[in-house]
Amino acid sequence: MAKELCSGVAALLSINTWQGQQQHHHWARSQLSPLPISATHRLTKHSRFRVVCQSVETQAKTEIYDPEFGAKVGQDRLLKVPVSNIRNFCIIAHIDHGKSTLADKLLQMTGTVQKREMKEQFLDNMDLERERGITIKLQASRMRYMFENEPYCLNLIDTPGHVDFSYEVSRSLAACEGALLVVDASQGVEAQTLANVYLALENNLEIIPVLNKIDLPGAEPDRVIREIEEVIGLDCSKAIPCSAKEGIGITEILNAIVERIPPPRDAATSPLRALIFDSYYDPYRGVIVYFRVIDGRIKKGDRIYFMASNKDYFADEVGVLSPNQLQVDELYAGEVGYLSASIRSVADARVGDTITHYDRKAESSLPGYEEATPMVFCGLFPVDADQFPELRDALEKLQLNDAALKFEPETSSAMGFGFRCGFLGLLHMEIVQERLEREYNLSLITTAPSVVYRVNCVDNETVECSNPSLLPEPGQRRSIEEPVVKIEMLTPKDYIGSLMELAQDRRGEFKEMKYITENRASIIYELPLAEMVGDFFDQLKSRSKGYASMEYTFIGYKESELIKLDIQINGEPVEPLSTIVHRDKAYSVGRALTQKLKELIPRQMFKVPIQACIGSKVIASESLSAIRKDVLAKCYGGDISRKKKLLKKQAEGKKRMKAIGKVDVPQEAFMAVLKLEKEVL
């Protein structure tokens, strides 16, 4: 009976043709799913008995891949396999298209993570990543998979999807031979999908299209397949429909990785060259480096040399990530692993650097290494001035983990001592601020984000300036250049008008618009980065009801009519409120700031003018009227000259007060104005 039932199940499962896959989202709702993972699972679940009817060999040959069998195989993942049986791949996708869920399922199916240890978003370790549903810190994992009776070693490198971390993503892709392109079957191709695909194509990766979430009622796999073919130009005849959440189609994905992704080249005899694709700081062991061996082999105890930073260390520990760290004696060409060598700073082992042997150095380093350059700056000040040492220590600890974070001390007359910090982009800035507040219990005030301007001086010198207070005097500067980005917005056709209006308002220069399908368009603009660091993304989402997505790349510097807008209170310039703005926007920004300050600064015993100035020219002004004592209260009748005498005496006193009086701007006023600056700019 068991034998007949089993052959029936096998026959049913073998009908899995491409035509059937296209209608998969209908089948997913029925009890008889044609896909392999849940076959034995469903028998167990519904029949309450287990049918063991195939040997290990038969299981490997047919499409059934038993999770228990996978768990046994997964425990042997430290065993070496030939280079031809290694597959290095990554998963690229837009935010919320199911990348982390798919990674979880692959780990579970191959027995890499035991069921009792499994949790959602297994590779996302930080609470921040889980809350926001994004990948911030890159992870890697080694899996063992049996295909046609042969063991294969699959190295998954999980990459962050956001544009701020595009350099890290490019180094991760350089460590792979193939990529899974995960596209939501209901959402379709999004902006970051495109950007990451282009990065993968630049690295000559084999791309396997995967349609995720086909079990959703709104899934349209046929439309999305057409979209991928038209927009990206990939052949989707072998696209794999799957549902990572339900576990549908996972075995097909694993089989496709083995069959379609090429193995790494066998270069174990060449001098060692290994590409660093990530590193982090461990308080007990120093910096832990994640790398992919391109040429040669590396053993525990080897003296290694970092070619970009010119540092050498002894490799105290070498191992693989599965996904926890497991020690091994050596790694050879094609393998992915980690090493610990008592390195004290992440800056010594930067992403993209090449590791080689100290005694037998490689002739050239691997291409593509770049220093991370901050694009967005802002000031961080502790609310309580006593927390300044704690803020400095916290930033130094964060910098151990994040070589892209730059900071220098800054003093402000309004907010005291703080730091001017540089970030890769807006998401990077938000993450650092949130981590400082959460992990180090700091209360922070942040100034409006600004960008790095280039000032061409009259003596042919070029000065980079991220802080308005450091801008050279008008007589010394010839021109100011600002960073410009190329932005691509993907939107349904109903919102094209409002998004074009948004880009035009932000000084955008229209470049191109094309319809990628009947209902979706791609709009390309060149936009100053300064206009984007405010609420551009929020505006994009609200104007398109959440349907539009965007991607931007830095293209260079461009000369522009920029001026420094100063705020003067009672004739004294207030440096923390100075900003660099475009001449066309100076009046509206100045008007908004002076009006807000008038509401927030308490009235004094004398009249206080609040002025927005460009150089010595006042462009917007408000004034706080003085608190006056009614000196005429005691006069009831009498000559007018008596009243004039009293008023003149009062005016002289007010004038004397104004000359020596000092206006203290309260902290709340600064915080409110900084918030307003973020909105206005």
Short mmCIF file of C-alpha atoms in Angstrom, two decimals, residues 160-514:
data_model
loop_
_atom_site.label_atom_id
_atom_site.label_comp_id
_atom_site.label_asym_id
_atom_site.label_seq_id
_atom_site.Cartn_x
_atom_site.Cartn_y
_atom_site.Cartn_z
CA PRO A 160 21.89 45.22 1.58
CA GLY A 161 19.53 46.59 -1.07
CA HIS A 162 19.72 50.34 -0.41
CA VAL A 163 21.48 52.80 -2.72
CA ASP A 164 23.59 54.19 0.18
CA PHE A 165 25.44 50.86 0.34
CA SER A 166 25.89 50.34 -3.42
CA TYR A 167 29.70 50.08 -3.07
CA GLU A 168 29.38 47.20 -0.56
CA VAL A 169 26.83 45.55 -2.87
CA SER A 170 29.22 45.86 -5.85
CA ARG A 171 32.03 44.15 -3.84
CA SER A 172 29.66 41.34 -2.78
CA LEU A 173 28.63 40.82 -6.40
CA ALA A 174 32.31 40.69 -7.40
CA ALA A 175 32.68 37.75 -4.97
CA CYS A 176 29.92 35.76 -6.77
CA GLU A 177 29.41 34.00 -10.09
CA GLY A 178 25.62 34.21 -10.11
CA ALA A 179 22.61 35.98 -8.62
CA LEU A 180 18.98 35.24 -7.88
CA LEU A 181 16.88 38.17 -9.11
CA VAL A 182 13.83 38.14 -6.82
CA VAL A 183 10.82 40.09 -8.10
CA ASP A 184 7.47 40.36 -6.30
CA ALA A 185 4.83 38.76 -8.58
CA SER A 186 2.29 41.42 -7.58
CA GLN A 187 4.54 44.54 -7.52
CA GLY A 188 6.74 43.94 -10.57
CA VAL A 189 10.08 45.57 -11.40
CA GLU A 190 11.04 48.45 -9.06
CA ALA A 191 13.82 51.07 -9.18
CA GLN A 192 16.29 49.28 -6.90
CA THR A 193 15.68 46.00 -8.75
CA LEU A 194 16.97 47.72 -11.89
CA ALA A 195 19.98 49.34 -10.20
CA ASN A 196 21.15 46.09 -8.62
CA VAL A 197 20.60 44.11 -11.85
CA TYR A 198 22.81 46.57 -13.74
CA LEU A 199 25.49 46.14 -11.05
CA ALA A 200 25.23 42.34 -11.45
CA LEU A 201 25.47 42.58 -15.25
CA GLU A 202 28.59 44.76 -14.92
CA ASN A 203 30.17 41.92 -12.93
CA ASN A 204 29.15 39.35 -15.62
CA LEU A 205 26.97 37.31 -13.26
CA GLU A 206 24.59 34.57 -14.37
CA ILE A 207 21.14 35.89 -13.36
CA ILE A 208 18.28 33.54 -12.43
CA PRO A 209 14.87 35.33 -12.38
CA VAL A 210 12.63 34.25 -9.47
CA LEU A 211 8.99 35.35 -9.13
CA ASN A 212 8.19 35.50 -5.43
CA LYS A 213 4.82 35.69 -3.60
CA ILE A 214 2.89 33.77 -6.29
CA ASP A 215 0.49 32.54 -3.58
CA LEU A 216 -0.96 36.06 -3.14
CA PRO A 217 -4.41 36.68 -4.68
CA GLY A 218 -3.06 39.77 -6.52
CA ALA A 219 -0.09 37.97 -8.11
CA GLU A 220 0.30 38.46 -11.88
CA PRO A 221 3.30 36.33 -12.92
CA ASP A 222 2.65 36.65 -16.67
CA ARG A 223 2.64 40.47 -16.52
CA VAL A 224 5.78 40.56 -14.35
CA ILE A 225 7.60 38.14 -16.70
CA ARG A 226 6.82 40.45 -19.63
CA GLU A 227 8.02 43.41 -17.55
CA ILE A 228 11.37 41.74 -16.73
CA GLU A 229 11.90 40.81 -20.38
CA GLU A 230 10.99 44.30 -21.67
CA VAL A 231 12.66 46.44 -18.99
CA ILE A 232 15.78 44.45 -18.15
CA GLY A 233 16.06 42.33 -21.29
CA LEU A 234 16.50 39.00 -19.45
CA ASP A 235 15.22 35.75 -20.93
CA CYS A 236 12.46 34.60 -18.56
CA SER A 237 11.59 31.31 -20.27
CA LYS A 238 13.21 29.55 -17.28
CA ALA A 239 11.96 31.94 -14.60
CA ILE A 240 11.07 30.12 -11.37
CA PRO A 241 7.71 30.86 -9.69
CA CYS A 242 7.93 30.47 -5.92
CA SER A 243 6.51 31.51 -2.59
CA ALA A 244 9.25 31.79 0.03
CA LYS A 245 6.70 32.10 2.82
CA GLU A 246 4.74 28.96 1.84
CA GLY A 247 7.87 27.06 0.76
CA ILE A 248 6.74 26.62 -2.86
CA GLY A 249 9.43 26.26 -5.54
CA ILE A 250 12.47 26.27 -3.22
CA THR A 251 13.86 22.96 -4.56
CA GLU A 252 13.67 24.28 -8.14
CA ILE A 253 15.68 27.32 -7.04
CA LEU A 254 18.36 25.12 -5.42
CA ASN A 255 18.53 22.92 -8.53
CA ALA A 256 18.78 25.99 -10.80
CA ILE A 257 21.67 27.37 -8.68
CA VAL A 258 23.58 24.11 -9.21
CA GLU A 259 22.73 23.74 -12.91
CA ARG A 260 22.88 27.33 -14.18
CA ILE A 261 25.46 29.19 -12.08
CA PRO A 262 29.03 28.47 -13.26
CA PRO A 263 31.62 27.16 -10.74
CA PRO A 264 34.60 29.39 -9.79
CA ARG A 265 37.81 28.87 -11.76
CA ASP A 266 40.36 26.52 -10.19
CA ALA A 267 43.35 28.72 -9.28
CA ALA A 268 44.50 27.05 -6.04
CA THR A 269 48.16 26.96 -7.17
CA SER A 270 48.46 30.72 -7.90
CA PRO A 271 49.67 33.26 -5.28
CA LEU A 272 46.95 34.08 -2.76
CA ARG A 273 44.46 36.82 -3.68
CA ALA A 274 41.27 37.14 -1.62
CA LEU A 275 38.60 39.85 -1.91
CA ILE A 276 37.26 41.41 1.31
CA PHE A 277 33.51 41.97 0.94
CA ASP A 278 32.71 42.84 4.58
CA SER A 279 34.28 43.32 8.00
CA TYR A 280 33.04 44.07 11.51
CA TYR A 281 34.59 44.73 14.91
CA ASP A 282 34.40 42.13 17.67
CA PRO A 283 35.30 43.56 21.12
CA TYR A 284 37.19 40.36 22.09
CA ARG A 285 38.87 39.25 18.84
CA GLY A 286 39.30 42.53 16.96
CA VAL A 287 38.19 42.93 13.34
CA ILE A 288 36.62 39.86 11.71
CA VAL A 289 37.09 39.92 7.92
CA TYR A 290 34.68 38.21 5.48
CA PHE A 291 36.40 37.31 2.21
CA ARG A 292 36.21 35.21 -0.96
CA VAL A 293 39.38 33.41 -2.06
CA ILE A 294 39.90 34.24 -5.76
CA ASP A 295 43.38 32.65 -6.25
CA GLY A 296 45.56 30.40 -4.08
CA ARG A 297 44.82 29.11 -0.59
CA ILE A 298 44.98 30.47 2.96
CA LYS A 299 45.79 28.48 6.11
CA LYS A 300 45.52 29.14 9.81
CA GLY A 301 48.76 30.79 11.03
CA ASP A 302 49.71 32.31 7.64
CA ARG A 303 51.26 35.79 7.64
CA ILE A 304 48.90 37.86 5.49
CA TYR A 305 49.20 41.30 3.87
CA PHE A 306 46.45 43.82 3.03
CA MET A 307 47.45 45.43 -0.28
CA ALA A 308 45.49 48.73 -0.02
CA SER A 309 46.22 49.56 3.63
CA ASN A 310 49.81 48.08 3.56
CA LYS A 311 49.32 46.26 6.88
CA ASP A 312 50.38 42.70 7.74
CA TYR A 313 49.04 40.31 10.38
CA PHE A 314 49.05 36.63 11.33
CA ALA A 315 45.79 34.77 10.62
CA ASP A 316 44.99 33.41 14.11
CA GLU A 317 41.71 31.86 12.98
CA VAL A 318 40.29 30.88 9.60
CA GLY A 319 36.81 29.48 9.06
CA VAL A 320 33.54 29.41 7.17
CA LEU A 321 30.20 31.13 7.85
CA SER A 322 27.36 28.69 8.08
CA PRO A 323 25.77 31.10 9.16
CA ASN A 324 27.60 30.90 12.51
CA GLN A 325 31.40 30.90 12.40
CA LEU A 326 32.94 27.41 12.15
CA GLN A 327 36.74 27.04 12.20
CA VAL A 328 38.62 25.16 9.46
CA ASP A 329 42.34 24.62 8.77
CA GLU A 330 42.44 26.08 5.27
CA LEU A 331 40.37 27.65 2.49
CA TYR A 332 41.18 27.39 -1.21
CA ALA A 333 40.22 29.25 -4.41
CA GLY A 334 36.45 29.61 -4.82
CA GLU A 335 35.58 29.31 -1.12
CA VAL A 336 34.04 32.00 1.08
CA GLY A 337 35.05 32.38 4.73
CA TYR A 338 36.22 34.63 7.55
CA LEU A 339 39.49 35.31 9.33
CA SER A 340 40.50 36.82 12.65
CA ALA A 341 43.99 38.30 13.03
CA SER A 342 43.84 40.68 16.05
CA ILE A 343 43.23 43.65 13.72
CA ARG A 344 42.42 46.74 15.76
CA SER A 345 40.61 48.94 13.25
CA VAL A 346 38.16 48.29 10.42
CA ALA A 347 40.08 50.94 8.44
CA ASP A 348 42.99 48.44 8.16
CA ALA A 349 40.74 45.86 6.46
CA ARG A 350 38.45 47.90 4.22
CA VAL A 351 35.77 46.47 1.96
CA GLY A 352 37.23 45.85 -1.51
CA ASP A 353 40.85 45.39 -0.30
CA THR A 354 42.94 42.38 -1.45
CA ILE A 355 44.51 39.87 0.99
CA THR A 356 47.73 38.14 -0.11
CA HIS A 357 50.61 36.29 1.59
CA TYR A 358 53.33 38.48 3.11
CA ASP A 359 56.13 36.23 1.80
CA ARG A 360 54.63 35.45 -1.62
CA LYS A 361 52.81 38.62 -2.63
CA ALA A 362 50.48 38.70 -5.64
CA GLU A 363 51.60 40.83 -8.58
CA SER A 364 48.47 43.00 -8.61
CA SER A 365 45.52 43.63 -6.34
CA LEU A 366 41.93 42.83 -7.38
CA PRO A 367 40.23 45.69 -9.28
CA GLY A 368 37.39 47.85 -7.95
CA TYR A 369 38.74 49.09 -4.59
CA GLU A 370 37.53 52.57 -3.57
CA GLU A 371 37.66 54.65 -0.42
CA ALA A 372 34.20 55.39 0.97
CA THR A 373 33.47 59.13 0.58
CA PRO A 374 30.72 60.74 2.70
CA MET A 375 28.02 62.51 0.68
CA VAL A 376 25.73 63.94 3.40
CA PHE A 377 26.81 65.85 6.52
CA CYS A 378 25.02 66.98 9.65
CA GLY A 379 25.88 68.22 13.12
CA LEU A 380 25.22 65.96 16.14
CA PHE A 381 24.98 67.68 19.53
CA PRO A 382 24.03 66.14 22.90
CA VAL A 383 20.93 67.72 24.50
CA ASP A 384 22.77 67.55 27.84
CA ALA A 385 26.25 69.10 27.47
CA ASP A 386 27.62 66.61 30.06
CA GLN A 387 27.06 63.80 27.54
CA PHE A 388 29.73 65.09 25.13
CA PRO A 389 32.43 62.55 26.23
CA GLU A 390 29.87 59.71 25.93
CA LEU A 391 28.94 60.88 22.40
CA ARG A 392 32.62 60.91 21.40
CA ASP A 393 33.16 57.38 22.77
CA ALA A 394 29.99 56.13 21.06
CA LEU A 395 31.04 57.55 17.67
CA GLU A 396 34.52 56.01 18.03
CA LYS A 397 32.96 52.59 18.78
CA LEU A 398 30.57 52.89 15.83
CA GLN A 399 33.48 53.88 13.58
CA LEU A 400 35.24 50.62 14.51
CA ASN A 401 32.37 48.84 12.73
CA ASP A 402 31.69 51.38 10.02
CA ALA A 403 34.70 52.74 8.14
CA ALA A 404 32.43 55.01 6.03
CA LEU A 405 31.43 57.11 9.08
CA LYS A 406 33.54 60.27 9.42
CA PHE A 407 33.33 62.83 12.25
CA GLU A 408 35.19 65.86 13.61
CA PRO A 409 34.55 68.09 16.66
CA GLU A 410 32.40 71.18 16.14
CA THR A 411 31.49 74.03 18.49
CA SER A 412 28.28 75.99 18.23
CA SER A 413 27.39 79.12 20.18
CA ALA A 414 23.83 77.81 20.46
CA MET A 415 24.28 74.13 21.18
CA GLY A 416 27.72 73.89 22.72
CA PHE A 417 30.12 71.08 21.84
CA GLY A 418 29.24 68.40 19.29
CA PHE A 419 30.43 66.69 16.13
CA ARG A 420 30.15 67.29 12.40
CA CYS A 421 29.48 63.83 10.92
CA GLY A 422 29.69 62.57 7.32
CA PHE A 423 27.48 59.75 5.99
CA LEU A 424 27.07 57.78 2.76
CA GLY A 425 23.47 58.93 2.40
CA LEU A 426 20.23 59.67 4.25
CA LEU A 427 19.47 56.08 5.31
CA HIS A 428 23.02 55.70 6.65
CA MET A 429 22.53 58.95 8.62
CA GLU A 430 19.21 57.79 10.11
CA ILE A 431 20.67 54.41 11.10
CA VAL A 432 23.71 55.96 12.84
CA GLN A 433 21.50 58.44 14.76
CA GLU A 434 19.11 55.70 15.84
CA ARG A 435 21.92 53.39 16.93
CA LEU A 436 23.54 56.18 18.97
CA GLU A 437 20.25 56.86 20.75
CA ARG A 438 19.35 53.18 21.32
CA GLU A 439 22.62 51.42 22.00
CA TYR A 440 24.35 54.25 23.90
CA ASN A 441 21.31 55.96 25.54
CA LEU A 442 22.15 59.42 24.16
CA SER A 443 19.68 62.26 23.56
CA LEU A 444 20.76 64.10 20.43
CA ILE A 445 19.94 67.26 18.48
CA THR A 446 20.71 67.01 14.76
CA THR A 447 21.13 69.96 12.43
CA ALA A 448 19.62 70.02 8.93
CA PRO A 449 21.56 67.67 6.61
CA SER A 450 23.89 69.41 4.16
CA VAL A 451 26.18 68.32 1.35
CA VAL A 452 29.82 69.02 0.43
CA TYR A 453 30.20 72.12 -1.73
CA ARG A 454 33.28 72.95 -3.77
CA VAL A 455 34.34 76.60 -3.62
CA ASN A 456 36.61 77.93 -6.38
CA CYS A 457 38.58 80.84 -4.89
CA VAL A 458 40.05 83.81 -6.76
CA ASP A 459 43.60 82.51 -6.12
CA ASN A 460 42.70 79.33 -8.16
CA GLU A 461 42.48 77.24 -5.00
CA THR A 462 39.55 74.80 -4.52
CA VAL A 463 38.09 74.41 -1.02
CA GLU A 464 35.62 71.69 0.01
CA CYS A 465 33.06 73.00 2.46
CA SER A 466 30.32 71.08 4.28
CA ASN A 467 29.59 73.70 6.94
CA PRO A 468 28.18 77.16 6.05
CA SER A 469 30.32 78.80 8.75
CA LEU A 470 33.51 77.65 6.93
CA LEU A 471 32.51 79.22 3.60
CA PRO A 472 35.13 81.78 2.40
CA GLU A 473 34.12 85.45 2.27
CA PRO A 474 32.28 86.62 -0.92
CA GLY A 475 35.34 88.62 -2.04
CA GLN A 476 37.55 85.52 -1.94
CA ARG A 477 35.34 83.11 -3.89
CA ARG A 478 34.86 82.99 -7.64
CA SER A 479 32.15 80.31 -7.85
CA ILE A 480 30.49 77.51 -5.86
CA GLU A 481 29.83 74.00 -7.23
CA GLU A 482 27.31 71.58 -5.77
CA PRO A 483 27.00 67.76 -6.09
CA VAL A 484 24.46 66.57 -8.68
CA VAL A 485 22.73 63.17 -8.83
CA LYS A 486 20.93 61.36 -11.62
CA ILE A 487 17.60 60.17 -10.28
CA GLU A 488 15.34 57.57 -11.87
CA MET A 489 11.72 57.36 -10.71
CA LEU A 490 9.55 54.38 -11.64
CA THR A 491 5.87 55.23 -11.32
CA PRO A 492 2.39 54.24 -12.50
CA LYS A 493 1.30 56.60 -15.32
CA ASP A 494 -1.37 58.31 -13.14
CA TYR A 495 1.31 60.04 -11.02
CA ILE A 496 3.71 61.19 -13.74
CA GLY A 497 2.49 64.84 -13.60
CA SER A 498 2.82 65.27 -9.84
CA LEU A 499 6.28 63.65 -9.75
CA MET A 500 7.54 65.82 -12.61
CA GLU A 501 6.22 68.86 -10.74
CA LEU A 502 8.09 67.72 -7.60
CA ALA A 503 11.36 67.33 -9.52
CA GLN A 504 10.94 70.73 -11.26
CA ASP A 505 10.32 72.44 -7.89
CA ARG A 506 13.60 70.96 -6.63
CA ARG A 507 15.61 72.53 -9.49
CA GLY A 508 15.60 69.25 -11.43
CA GLU A 509 16.67 69.13 -15.06
CA PHE A 510 14.50 66.79 -17.14
CA LYS A 511 16.50 64.20 -19.10
CA GLU A 512 14.27 61.38 -20.31
CA MET A 513 10.90 59.69 -19.91
CA LYS A 514 9.98 56.29 -21.29
#
